[in-house]
Coordinates of C-alpha atoms in Angstrom, one line a residue:
Chain S
X1 CA -0.1 0.0 -0.1
X2 CA 2.8 2.7 0.7
X3 CA 4.8 1.9 -2.3
X4 CA 1.5 2.0 -4.5
X5 CA 0.3 5.3 -2.9
X6 CA -2.8 3.6 -1.0
X7 CA -3.6 5.4 2.1
X8 CA -6.4 3.0 3.3
X9 CA -8.1 0.0 2.0
X10 CA -11.3 -1.7 2.9
X11 CA -10.5 -5.3 3.9
X12 CA -12.6 -8.3 4.8
X13 CA -11.5 -11.9 5.8
X14 CA -12.1 -14.4 3.0
X15 CA -12.2 -17.1 5.7
X16 CA -16.1 -15.9 6.2
X17 CA -17.0 -17.2 3.0
X18 CA -16.1 -20.7 4.1
X19 CA -17.4 -20.7 7.8
X20 CA -21.0 -21.5 8.4
X21 CA -20.7 -19.2 11.5
X22 CA -18.8 -16.4 9.9
X23 CA -18.5 -14.4 13.3
X24 CA -15.0 -16.0 14.0
X25 CA -13.9 -14.9 10.9
X26 CA -14.7 -11.1 11.8
X27 CA -12.9 -11.6 15.1
X28 CA -9.9 -13.0 13.4
X29 CA -9.9 -9.9 11.4
X30 CA -10.4 -7.4 14.0
X31 CA -7.4 -9.0 15.8
X32 CA -5.2 -9.1 12.8
X33 CA -5.7 -5.5 11.7
X34 CA -5.5 -4.2 15.3
X35 CA -1.9 -2.9 15.2
X36 CA -2.5 -1.0 11.8
X37 CA -6.2 0.0 12.4
X38 CA -5.5 3.5 11.2
X39 CA -5.0 1.9 7.4
X40 CA -7.7 -0.4 7.2
X41 CA -11.5 -0.4 7.0
X42 CA -12.8 -3.6 8.0
X43 CA -16.0 -5.2 6.7
X44 CA -18.0 -7.8 8.3
X45 CA -18.9 -11.0 6.7
X46 CA -22.1 -12.0 7.8
X47 CA -24.8 -14.9 6.6
X48 CA -28.1 -13.5 7.3
X49 CA -29.6 -17.1 7.2
X50 CA -27.5 -18.3 10.1
X51 CA -28.5 -18.2 13.6
X52 CA -28.1 -15.1 15.8
X53 CA -26.5 -12.8 13.0
X54 CA -28.4 -10.0 14.5
X55 CA -26.0 -10.2 17.5
X56 CA -23.1 -10.7 15.5
X57 CA -24.0 -7.6 13.4
X58 CA -24.2 -5.5 16.4
X59 CA -20.8 -6.9 17.9
X60 CA -19.3 -6.1 14.5
X61 CA -20.5 -2.4 14.6
X62 CA -19.8 -2.0 18.2
X63 CA -16.7 -3.9 19.7
X64 CA -15.3 -4.9 16.4
X65 CA -15.6 -1.3 15.0
X66 CA -16.2 -2.5 11.4
X67 CA -17.6 0.2 9.0
X68 CA -19.6 -2.3 6.5
X69 CA -21.1 -5.6 5.7
X70 CA -19.9 -7.8 3.0
X71 CA -22.4 -10.6 1.6
X72 CA -21.5 -13.6 -0.1
X73 CA -25.3 -15.2 -1.2
X74 CA -23.8 -17.7 -3.5
X75 CA -21.6 -19.3 -1.2
X76 CA -24.0 -19.0 1.7
X77 CA -26.6 -20.3 -0.5
X78 CA -29.3 -17.8 -0.3
X79 CA -31.2 -15.6 -2.7
X80 CA -30.5 -11.8 -2.7
X81 CA -34.0 -11.2 -2.1
X82 CA -34.4 -13.5 0.8
X83 CA -36.3 -11.9 3.6
X84 CA -33.4 -12.2 5.9
X85 CA -30.8 -10.7 3.3
X86 CA -33.2 -7.7 3.1
X87 CA -33.7 -7.4 6.9
X88 CA -29.8 -7.4 7.3
X89 CA -29.3 -4.8 4.3
X90 CA -31.9 -2.6 6.4
X91 CA -30.3 -3.4 9.9
X92 CA -26.6 -2.3 8.2
X93 CA -28.4 0.9 7.0
X94 CA -29.7 1.6 10.5
X95 CA -26.2 1.1 11.9
X96 CA -24.9 3.3 9.1
X97 CA -22.8 0.6 7.6
X98 CA -22.4 0.2 3.8
X99 CA -23.3 -3.3 2.3
X100 CA -20.9 -4.8 -0.4
X101 CA -22.0 -7.6 -2.5
X102 CA -19.4 -9.3 -4.3
X103 CA -20.6 -10.6 -7.8
X104 CA -18.2 -13.1 -7.9
X105 CA -14.9 -14.4 -6.3
X106 CA -13.4 -16.5 -9.1
X107 CA -13.5 -16.5 -12.8
X108 CA -16.3 -19.1 -13.5
X109 CA -14.2 -20.6 -16.4
X110 CA -11.4 -21.6 -14.1
X111 CA -13.4 -22.5 -11.0
X112 CA -12.5 -25.6 -9.0
X113 CA -14.8 -28.5 -9.0
X114 CA -15.5 -27.8 -5.3
X115 CA -16.6 -24.4 -6.0
X116 CA -20.0 -23.0 -6.5
X117 CA -21.2 -22.6 -10.0
X118 CA -23.1 -19.2 -9.6
X119 CA -22.4 -15.6 -9.8
X120 CA -24.2 -12.6 -9.1
X121 CA -25.3 -10.0 -11.7
X122 CA -26.3 -6.3 -11.7
X123 CA -29.9 -7.4 -12.0
X124 CA -29.5 -9.2 -8.7
X125 CA -28.1 -6.1 -6.9
X126 CA -31.1 -4.0 -8.5
X127 CA -33.4 -6.4 -6.9
X128 CA -32.1 -5.8 -3.4
X129 CA -32.1 -2.2 -4.0
X130 CA -35.5 -2.3 -5.0
X131 CA -36.4 -3.7 -1.7
X132 CA -34.1 -1.6 0.4
X133 CA -33.7 1.6 -1.5
X134 CA -32.1 3.7 1.4
X135 CA -29.2 1.6 1.9
X136 CA -25.6 2.4 0.8
X137 CA -24.3 -0.4 -1.5
X138 CA -20.8 -1.3 -2.9
X139 CA -20.7 -3.5 -5.9
X140 CA -17.5 -5.5 -6.2
X141 CA -16.3 -7.1 -9.5
X142 CA -19.0 -5.1 -11.5
X143 CA -19.5 -5.6 -15.0
X144 CA -21.4 -3.0 -16.5
X145 CA -23.0 -3.2 -19.8
X146 CA -24.9 -6.2 -19.5
X147 CA -27.8 -5.3 -17.3
X148 CA -31.4 -4.7 -18.2
X149 CA -32.5 -1.4 -18.9
X150 CA -34.8 -1.5 -15.7
X151 CA -31.8 -2.3 -13.7
X152 CA -30.2 0.8 -15.1
X153 CA -33.1 2.9 -13.8
X154 CA -33.2 1.4 -10.4
X155 CA -29.1 1.6 -9.7
X156 CA -29.3 5.4 -10.8
X157 CA -31.8 5.7 -8.0
X158 CA -29.3 4.0 -5.4
X159 CA -26.7 5.4 -3.2
X160 CA -24.2 3.0 -4.8
X161 CA -20.7 2.5 -6.2
X162 CA -19.2 0.1 -8.5
X163 CA -15.6 -1.0 -8.2
X164 CA -13.1 -0.6 -11.0
X165 CA -11.9 -4.1 -11.3
X166 CA -13.1 -4.7 -14.7
X167 CA -13.0 -1.3 -15.9
X168 CA -10.8 -0.2 -19.0
X169 CA -9.5 3.2 -19.0
X170 CA -7.9 3.1 -22.6
X171 CA -11.2 3.0 -24.3
X172 CA -11.0 -0.5 -25.7
X173 CA -12.5 -3.2 -23.3
X174 CA -12.4 -6.9 -24.0
X175 CA -15.3 -9.4 -23.5
X176 CA -14.9 -9.5 -19.7
X177 CA -14.5 -5.9 -19.1
X178 CA -16.4 -2.6 -19.5
X179 CA -15.2 0.8 -20.9
X180 CA -14.8 3.0 -17.8
X181 CA -15.5 6.4 -19.5
X182 CA -18.7 5.0 -21.3
X183 CA -19.7 3.6 -17.8
X184 CA -19.3 7.2 -16.1
X185 CA -21.2 8.7 -18.9
X186 CA -24.1 6.1 -18.1
X187 CA -24.0 6.1 -14.3
X188 CA -22.3 9.6 -13.3
X189 CA -18.8 10.3 -12.0
X190 CA -20.0 9.6 -8.4
X191 CA -20.6 6.0 -8.8
X192 CA -17.1 4.4 -9.4
X193 CA -14.7 3.6 -6.5
X194 CA -10.9 2.2 -7.2
X195 CA -10.6 -1.4 -6.2
X196 CA -7.9 -4.0 -6.4
X197 CA -9.3 -7.5 -5.2
X198 CA -5.7 -7.8 -3.7
X199 CA -4.3 -10.1 -2.7
X200 CA -5.9 -12.2 -5.4
X201 CA -5.1 -10.1 -8.3
X202 CA -1.9 -8.4 -9.3
X203 CA -1.3 -4.9 -7.7
X204 CA -0.5 -2.9 -10.9
X205 CA -3.3 -3.1 -13.4
X206 CA -6.0 -1.7 -11.2
X207 CA -3.7 1.4 -11.1
X208 CA -3.2 1.5 -14.8
X209 CA -6.8 1.7 -15.5
X210 CA -7.4 4.8 -13.9
X211 CA -3.9 6.3 -14.8
X212 CA -4.2 5.8 -18.4
X213 CA -8.0 7.1 -18.7
X214 CA -7.5 10.5 -20.6
X215 CA -11.3 11.2 -20.8
X216 CA -11.6 11.7 -17.0
X217 CA -10.6 14.9 -15.6
X218 CA -8.8 15.5 -12.3
X219 CA -11.9 16.0 -10.3
X220 CA -13.5 12.7 -11.7
X221 CA -10.3 10.8 -10.9
X222 CA -10.1 12.0 -7.2
X223 CA -13.6 10.7 -6.9
X224 CA -12.5 7.4 -8.4
X225 CA -9.4 7.2 -6.2
X226 CA -11.1 8.1 -3.0
X227 CA -13.9 10.4 -2.9
X228 CA -16.8 8.1 -4.0
X229 CA -15.6 5.6 -1.6
X230 CA -15.4 7.9 1.2
X231 CA -19.0 9.1 0.6
X232 CA -20.4 5.6 0.6
X233 CA -18.5 4.7 3.7
X234 CA -19.7 7.9 5.4
X235 CA -16.2 8.9 6.3
X236 CA -15.6 12.1 4.6
X237 CA -12.2 13.4 3.9
X238 CA -11.6 13.7 7.7
X239 CA -11.7 9.9 7.9
X240 CA -8.6 9.9 5.9
X241 CA -6.9 12.7 7.7
X242 CA -4.7 10.7 10.1
X243 CA -3.2 8.5 7.3
X244 CA -2.7 11.2 4.8
X245 CA -0.7 13.6 7.2
X246 CA 1.9 10.8 7.3
X247 CA 1.9 9.2 3.9
X248 CA 1.4 11.6 1.4
X249 CA 4.3 12.5 -0.5
X250 CA 3.0 13.5 -4.0
X251 CA 2.9 10.6 -6.0
X252 CA -0.6 10.5 -7.6
X253 CA -1.3 14.1 -6.9
X254 CA -4.1 13.1 -4.6
X255 CA -5.0 10.3 -2.1
X256 CA -5.7 6.8 -3.2
X257 CA -8.3 4.3 -2.3
X258 CA -9.9 3.2 0.1
X259 CA -10.2 0.3 -2.0
X260 CA -13.4 -1.5 -2.8
Chain U
X1 CA 10.0 -4.3 -8.6
X2 CA 6.4 -3.7 -8.2
X3 CA 5.1 -5.4 -5.1
X4 CA 6.9 -6.8 -1.9
X5 CA 7.3 -10.3 -1.2
X6 CA 4.8 -9.7 1.7
X7 CA 1.9 -8.8 -1.0
X8 CA 2.8 -11.7 -3.3
X9 CA 0.0 -13.8 -1.8
X10 CA -1.5 -16.6 -3.9
X11 CA -5.0 -17.7 -3.3
X12 CA -3.8 -20.8 -1.8
X13 CA -1.5 -19.2 0.6
X14 CA -4.1 -16.6 1.8
X15 CA -6.6 -19.4 2.6
X16 CA -3.9 -21.5 4.1
X17 CA -2.7 -18.4 6.4
X18 CA -6.0 -16.9 7.5
X19 CA -6.5 -13.0 7.2
X20 CA -3.3 -12.2 9.2
X21 CA -1.4 -12.7 6.0
X22 CA -3.4 -10.2 4.1
X23 CA -4.4 -7.9 6.7
X24 CA -0.4 -7.7 7.8
X25 CA 0.7 -7.8 4.3
X26 CA 3.2 -4.9 3.5
X27 CA 3.5 -3.5 6.9
X28 CA 4.8 -6.7 8.4
X29 CA 7.7 -6.5 11.1
X30 CA 6.9 -2.7 11.4
X31 CA 6.0 -1.3 14.6
X32 CA 2.4 0.3 14.6
X33 CA 2.4 4.0 13.5
X34 CA 6.0 3.6 12.3
X35 CA 5.4 2.3 8.9
X36 CA 3.8 5.5 7.5
X37 CA 6.9 7.6 8.6
X38 CA 9.5 5.6 6.6
X39 CA 10.5 6.8 3.3
X40 CA 8.9 4.6 0.7
X41 CA 10.0 4.7 -3.1
X42 CA 6.8 5.1 -4.6
X43 CA 5.9 3.0 -7.5
X44 CA 6.1 5.2 -11.0
X45 CA 3.1 3.7 -13.1
X46 CA 3.8 5.7 -16.1
X47 CA 7.6 5.4 -16.0
X48 CA 7.3 1.5 -15.7
X49 CA 4.8 1.7 -18.8
X50 CA 7.4 3.4 -20.8
X51 CA 10.3 1.4 -19.7
X52 CA 9.7 -1.5 -22.0
X53 CA 9.4 -2.0 -25.7
X54 CA 6.4 -4.2 -26.3
X55 CA 4.9 -6.4 -29.3
X56 CA 1.4 -7.6 -28.5
X57 CA 1.3 -11.1 -29.7
X58 CA -2.5 -11.5 -29.7
X59 CA -5.0 -8.7 -30.2
X60 CA -7.9 -8.2 -32.6
X61 CA -10.2 -5.7 -34.2
X62 CA -13.4 -6.8 -32.8
X63 CA -14.7 -4.3 -30.3
X64 CA -13.1 -1.2 -31.5
X65 CA -12.3 0.3 -34.9
X66 CA -8.3 0.3 -35.7
X67 CA -7.7 3.9 -34.6
X68 CA -9.1 3.4 -31.2
X69 CA -7.0 0.3 -30.9
X70 CA -3.9 2.2 -32.0
X71 CA -4.8 5.0 -29.4
X72 CA -5.3 2.3 -26.7
X73 CA -2.1 0.8 -27.5
X74 CA -0.3 4.3 -27.3
X75 CA -1.5 4.7 -24.0
X76 CA 0.3 1.6 -22.8
X77 CA 3.3 2.1 -24.9
X78 CA 2.8 -0.8 -27.0
X79 CA 4.7 -0.4 -30.5
X80 CA 3.1 -3.2 -32.3
X81 CA 0.1 -5.7 -32.3
X82 CA -0.9 -8.8 -33.9
X83 CA -4.3 -8.6 -34.8
X84 CA -6.8 -10.8 -36.3
X85 CA -10.6 -11.4 -36.6
X86 CA -11.7 -14.6 -35.9
X87 CA -15.0 -14.6 -37.4
X88 CA -16.7 -16.3 -40.4
X89 CA -17.3 -20.2 -40.6
X90 CA -17.8 -19.9 -44.5
X91 CA -14.7 -19.2 -46.7
X92 CA -16.4 -16.1 -48.1
X93 CA -16.7 -14.8 -44.6
X94 CA -13.4 -15.5 -43.3
X95 CA -11.9 -13.8 -46.4
X96 CA -13.9 -10.7 -45.5
X97 CA -12.6 -10.7 -41.9
X98 CA -9.0 -11.0 -43.3
X99 CA -9.4 -8.1 -45.7
X100 CA -10.7 -6.0 -42.8
X101 CA -7.2 -6.9 -41.2
X102 CA -5.3 -6.1 -44.4
X103 CA -7.1 -2.9 -44.6
X104 CA -6.0 -2.0 -41.0
X105 CA -2.5 -2.9 -41.9
X106 CA -2.3 -0.6 -44.7
X107 CA -3.7 2.1 -42.8
X108 CA -1.2 1.7 -39.8
X109 CA 1.7 -0.2 -41.4
X110 CA 4.3 0.4 -38.6
X111 CA 1.8 -0.8 -36.0
X112 CA -0.3 -3.7 -37.0
X113 CA 0.7 -7.2 -37.8
X114 CA -1.8 -9.0 -39.6
X115 CA -2.7 -12.7 -38.5
X116 CA -4.6 -14.8 -40.8
X117 CA -8.1 -16.5 -39.6
X118 CA -9.6 -19.4 -41.4
X119 CA -12.1 -22.2 -40.7
X120 CA -9.9 -25.5 -41.1
X121 CA -13.2 -27.4 -42.0
X122 CA -12.5 -26.1 -45.5
X123 CA -9.0 -27.5 -45.9
X124 CA -8.5 -26.3 -49.6
X125 CA -9.8 -22.6 -48.8
X126 CA -7.9 -22.4 -45.7
X127 CA -4.7 -23.1 -47.3
X128 CA -5.6 -20.5 -50.4
X129 CA -6.4 -17.8 -47.9
X130 CA -3.4 -18.3 -45.8
X131 CA -1.2 -18.3 -48.9
X132 CA -3.1 -14.9 -50.1
X133 CA -2.8 -13.4 -46.7
X134 CA 0.9 -14.2 -46.0
X135 CA 1.6 -13.0 -49.5
X136 CA 0.1 -9.7 -48.5
X137 CA 2.3 -9.3 -45.5
X138 CA 0.6 -11.0 -42.7
X139 CA 2.8 -12.6 -40.3
X140 CA 1.0 -15.9 -39.0
X141 CA -2.2 -18.0 -38.7
X142 CA -4.9 -17.4 -36.1
X143 CA -6.4 -16.8 -34.0
X144 CA -7.9 -20.1 -35.0
X145 CA -11.1 -20.4 -33.1
X146 CA -13.6 -23.0 -32.0
X147 CA -14.5 -24.4 -35.5
X148 CA -12.0 -27.4 -35.4
X149 CA -10.0 -28.7 -32.6
X150 CA -6.1 -27.9 -33.4
X151 CA -5.4 -31.8 -33.1
X152 CA -8.0 -32.6 -35.6
X153 CA -6.7 -34.1 -38.8
X154 CA -8.4 -31.5 -40.5
X155 CA -5.7 -29.1 -39.2
X156 CA -2.7 -31.1 -40.3
X157 CA -2.1 -29.5 -43.7
X158 CA -2.5 -26.1 -42.3
X159 CA 0.0 -26.7 -39.7
X160 CA 2.4 -28.4 -42.2
X161 CA 1.9 -25.4 -44.5
X162 CA 3.1 -23.1 -41.5
X163 CA 6.1 -25.2 -40.8
X164 CA 7.0 -24.5 -44.5
X165 CA 6.5 -20.8 -44.2
X166 CA 8.0 -20.6 -40.8
X167 CA 5.0 -18.7 -39.1
X168 CA 3.4 -19.1 -35.9
X169 CA 0.0 -20.3 -35.4
X170 CA -2.0 -18.8 -32.5
X171 CA -4.6 -21.2 -31.3
X172 CA -7.7 -20.1 -29.1
X173 CA -7.7 -22.5 -26.0
X174 CA -9.8 -22.9 -22.8
X175 CA -9.0 -24.9 -19.9
X176 CA -12.4 -24.7 -18.3
X177 CA -13.7 -27.1 -15.8
X178 CA -16.6 -28.1 -18.3
X179 CA -13.9 -29.0 -21.2
X180 CA -11.7 -30.6 -18.9
X181 CA -14.0 -33.0 -16.9
X182 CA -17.0 -34.5 -18.1
X183 CA -20.1 -33.8 -15.9
X184 CA -19.5 -30.2 -15.5
X185 CA -21.3 -27.3 -17.3
X186 CA -19.9 -26.5 -20.7
X187 CA -19.4 -22.7 -21.2
X188 CA -17.8 -23.3 -24.6
X189 CA -18.4 -25.4 -27.6
X190 CA -17.0 -28.9 -27.2
X191 CA -14.8 -28.4 -30.4
X192 CA -12.9 -25.7 -28.4
X193 CA -9.0 -26.8 -28.2
X194 CA -7.8 -27.8 -24.7
X195 CA -4.4 -27.6 -23.3
X196 CA -4.4 -31.6 -24.0
X197 CA -4.9 -30.7 -27.7
X198 CA -2.0 -28.3 -27.7
X199 CA 0.1 -30.8 -26.0
X200 CA -0.6 -33.1 -28.6
X201 CA -0.1 -31.3 -31.5
X202 CA 3.1 -29.9 -30.2
X203 CA 4.4 -33.5 -29.7
X204 CA 3.1 -34.5 -33.4
X205 CA 4.8 -31.3 -34.9
X206 CA 7.6 -30.0 -32.6
X207 CA 9.0 -28.1 -35.5
X208 CA 5.7 -26.0 -35.5
X209 CA 5.4 -22.6 -33.9
X210 CA 2.4 -23.0 -32.0
X211 CA 1.2 -20.4 -29.5
X212 CA -1.4 -21.5 -26.9
X213 CA -3.6 -18.3 -26.5
X214 CA -4.3 -16.5 -23.3
X215 CA -3.4 -18.4 -20.2
X216 CA -5.4 -15.5 -18.7
X217 CA -8.4 -16.0 -20.8
X218 CA -10.3 -18.2 -18.6
X219 CA -9.5 -21.7 -17.5
X220 CA -7.5 -23.5 -15.2
X221 CA -3.8 -21.7 -16.1
X222 CA -2.0 -24.0 -13.5
X223 CA -3.3 -27.2 -15.7
X224 CA -2.3 -25.1 -18.8
X225 CA 1.2 -24.5 -17.8
X226 CA 1.7 -28.2 -16.2
X227 CA 0.3 -29.6 -19.0
X228 CA 2.8 -28.0 -21.4
X229 CA 5.7 -28.2 -19.4
X230 CA 7.4 -30.8 -21.4
X231 CA 6.4 -29.7 -25.0
X232 CA 8.9 -27.2 -25.4
X233 CA 7.9 -26.3 -28.8
X234 CA 4.8 -24.6 -27.6
X235 CA 4.6 -20.9 -26.7
X236 CA 2.1 -19.3 -24.2
X237 CA 0.6 -15.8 -24.6
X238 CA -0.3 -14.1 -21.3
X239 CA -3.3 -12.5 -22.4
X240 CA -7.0 -12.5 -21.3
X241 CA -8.9 -10.7 -18.6
X242 CA -7.7 -12.9 -15.7
X243 CA -4.7 -11.2 -13.6
X244 CA -4.2 -13.8 -10.7
X245 CA -1.4 -12.8 -8.5
X246 CA 1.3 -15.4 -9.0
X247 CA 0.1 -16.3 -12.5
X248 CA 3.1 -15.1 -14.5
X249 CA 5.6 -16.4 -12.0
X250 CA 4.0 -20.0 -12.3
X251 CA 4.1 -19.6 -15.9
X252 CA 7.9 -18.8 -15.9
X253 CA 8.6 -21.4 -13.5
X254 CA 6.9 -24.3 -15.4
X255 CA 7.5 -23.0 -18.8
X256 CA 10.6 -20.7 -18.7
X257 CA 10.4 -17.0 -19.6
X258 CA 11.7 -17.8 -23.3
X259 CA 8.1 -19.6 -23.9
X260 CA 6.0 -16.8 -22.8
X261 CA 4.7 -14.0 -25.2
X262 CA 3.2 -10.8 -23.8
X263 CA -0.2 -10.3 -25.2
X264 CA -3.7 -8.5 -24.1
X265 CA -6.4 -10.0 -26.3
X266 CA -8.2 -6.4 -25.9
X267 CA -7.4 -6.1 -22.3
X268 CA -4.6 -3.5 -22.6
X269 CA -4.0 -2.5 -18.8
X270 CA -4.0 -5.7 -17.2
X271 CA -2.0 -7.3 -20.0
X272 CA 1.0 -4.9 -19.4
X273 CA 0.0 -4.7 -15.4
X274 CA 0.2 -8.6 -14.9
X275 CA 3.8 -8.5 -16.5
X276 CA 5.0 -5.4 -14.6
X277 CA 3.5 -6.8 -11.4
X278 CA 5.1 -10.1 -11.6
X279 CA 8.4 -10.9 -9.8
X280 CA 10.6 -11.2 -12.8
X281 CA 14.1 -10.1 -13.7
X282 CA 14.6 -7.0 -16.1
X283 CA 15.7 -9.7 -18.6
X284 CA 12.8 -11.8 -18.3
X285 CA 10.4 -8.8 -18.9
X286 CA 12.2 -7.7 -21.9
X287 CA 12.0 -11.3 -23.2
X288 CA 8.4 -11.5 -22.6
X289 CA 7.1 -8.0 -23.6
X290 CA 9.1 -8.2 -27.1
X291 CA 12.1 -10.2 -27.6
X292 CA 10.4 -13.7 -27.7
X293 CA 7.9 -12.7 -30.5
X294 CA 10.4 -10.8 -32.2
X295 CA 12.6 -13.8 -32.3
X296 CA 9.5 -15.7 -33.6
X297 CA 8.9 -13.0 -36.5
X298 CA 12.7 -13.4 -37.5
X299 CA 12.1 -16.9 -38.6
X300 CA 10.4 -15.6 -41.7
X301 CA 12.3 -12.4 -41.5
X302 CA 9.2 -11.0 -41.7
X303 CA 8.3 -7.9 -40.0
X304 CA 10.8 -8.3 -37.2
X305 CA 12.8 -5.3 -36.1

């Protein structure tokens, strides 16, 4: 993070995907990042179909100081419109926590025979937004451009950001990517937040996507690097102040991240 | 070198080591609060892009017109791009695709290297079209797509002609679970070539210059590299949307840097980024970005530097 100019990053414990009871994963994360708490923005992994998730969420927001919730319906085996999922999204809103949905963890083409054969789409996210319109959403591994027109209308109304993992800033996008400039024209410059998917993906490509984008002005790039994530996380510029004072030394012209 | 060793966590290490590995990542061994005060040499993204000369061994004119592709290449400092349009089952259709490539080559002669697409199911027409395209300055055959598997006898005359012409054959390959194991959902036609097919053809024609397309193009890249480890005549291009941490290092370890060809397959930033991010020597990066493919081009003394 220091070398690449990242001040803070959103982080969740991948072990939460595999635990039936996800709370130990959140406790592991809390312990692991404690010495570096000022650099990480922890998200709790919650399975709303498991017993006593309400208490877990309360602990995560309180004692474990988590800023958001990350959901994996495909791995925890429920539909995004399951009443418990909607209840969790609304509860997170009450706690002023953002809700992140990861549309996929692994490229389906290279999945293991042990892995699930299911990915979420932006249409799935729209169905959640319809039922919990006041929540704040982060869409991870978003692929823009394949969603239904009705989905676009719904997502435009939501307080939501997409990550830039599949965005292309050079004006040409392959079949598993989207043209970032075109997506900004479609959804607006307040809807995209820089993300890396580290440590699972290389830690250079995500930066290049923004670096080479000539279509975006400095203001738009500042929003992508940090501003939009700050808004959705509810931390504002002050929230990064402590880290920025000690880490900024030029580099990118403005602070980077938090990552999605 | 981009990324510290602490950041180089593969999925397997991460799962084995729990979140402490990831959370501690680049700040390991430092006292809390101390890390951010240390002088850290920032990664110069634009400088690293400019640092290496590059030839893209696998690209297309599919989702954007020629000028847009050139502009994208300029942003990543890619000097030349091998392009094809793998569309058209019928002879008239694949000829039309190649005509578009020839037109783009004429428009940007210093930038585009043409690759000739054919459907091997039409052996006579495919050979005729290959000779036409090579005669007009194209540098290779491909990207052969999913019409016919590469180890189908229908492909043999084409491969033998490419050996005679000393030109490479770029083959679309997928290593999906559904293709490698029966009983799993197929996401690609059953006639899609697999790493097993490439290995078979590499053994049958060790003198051929066969390029396995996109280890990052979806599919099990570990399987791909391990299957081809002892088939030294087969090259592998690094393109595709998959940028898994450790993928390039794994390929170098199993195949050697001399068998890897930088390519994007329309994924410009990640095509460059995954090579820059990989834990490689300067020499290995130069080989992958340009020298290996340039050496292939020299075999025909055709459009090499």
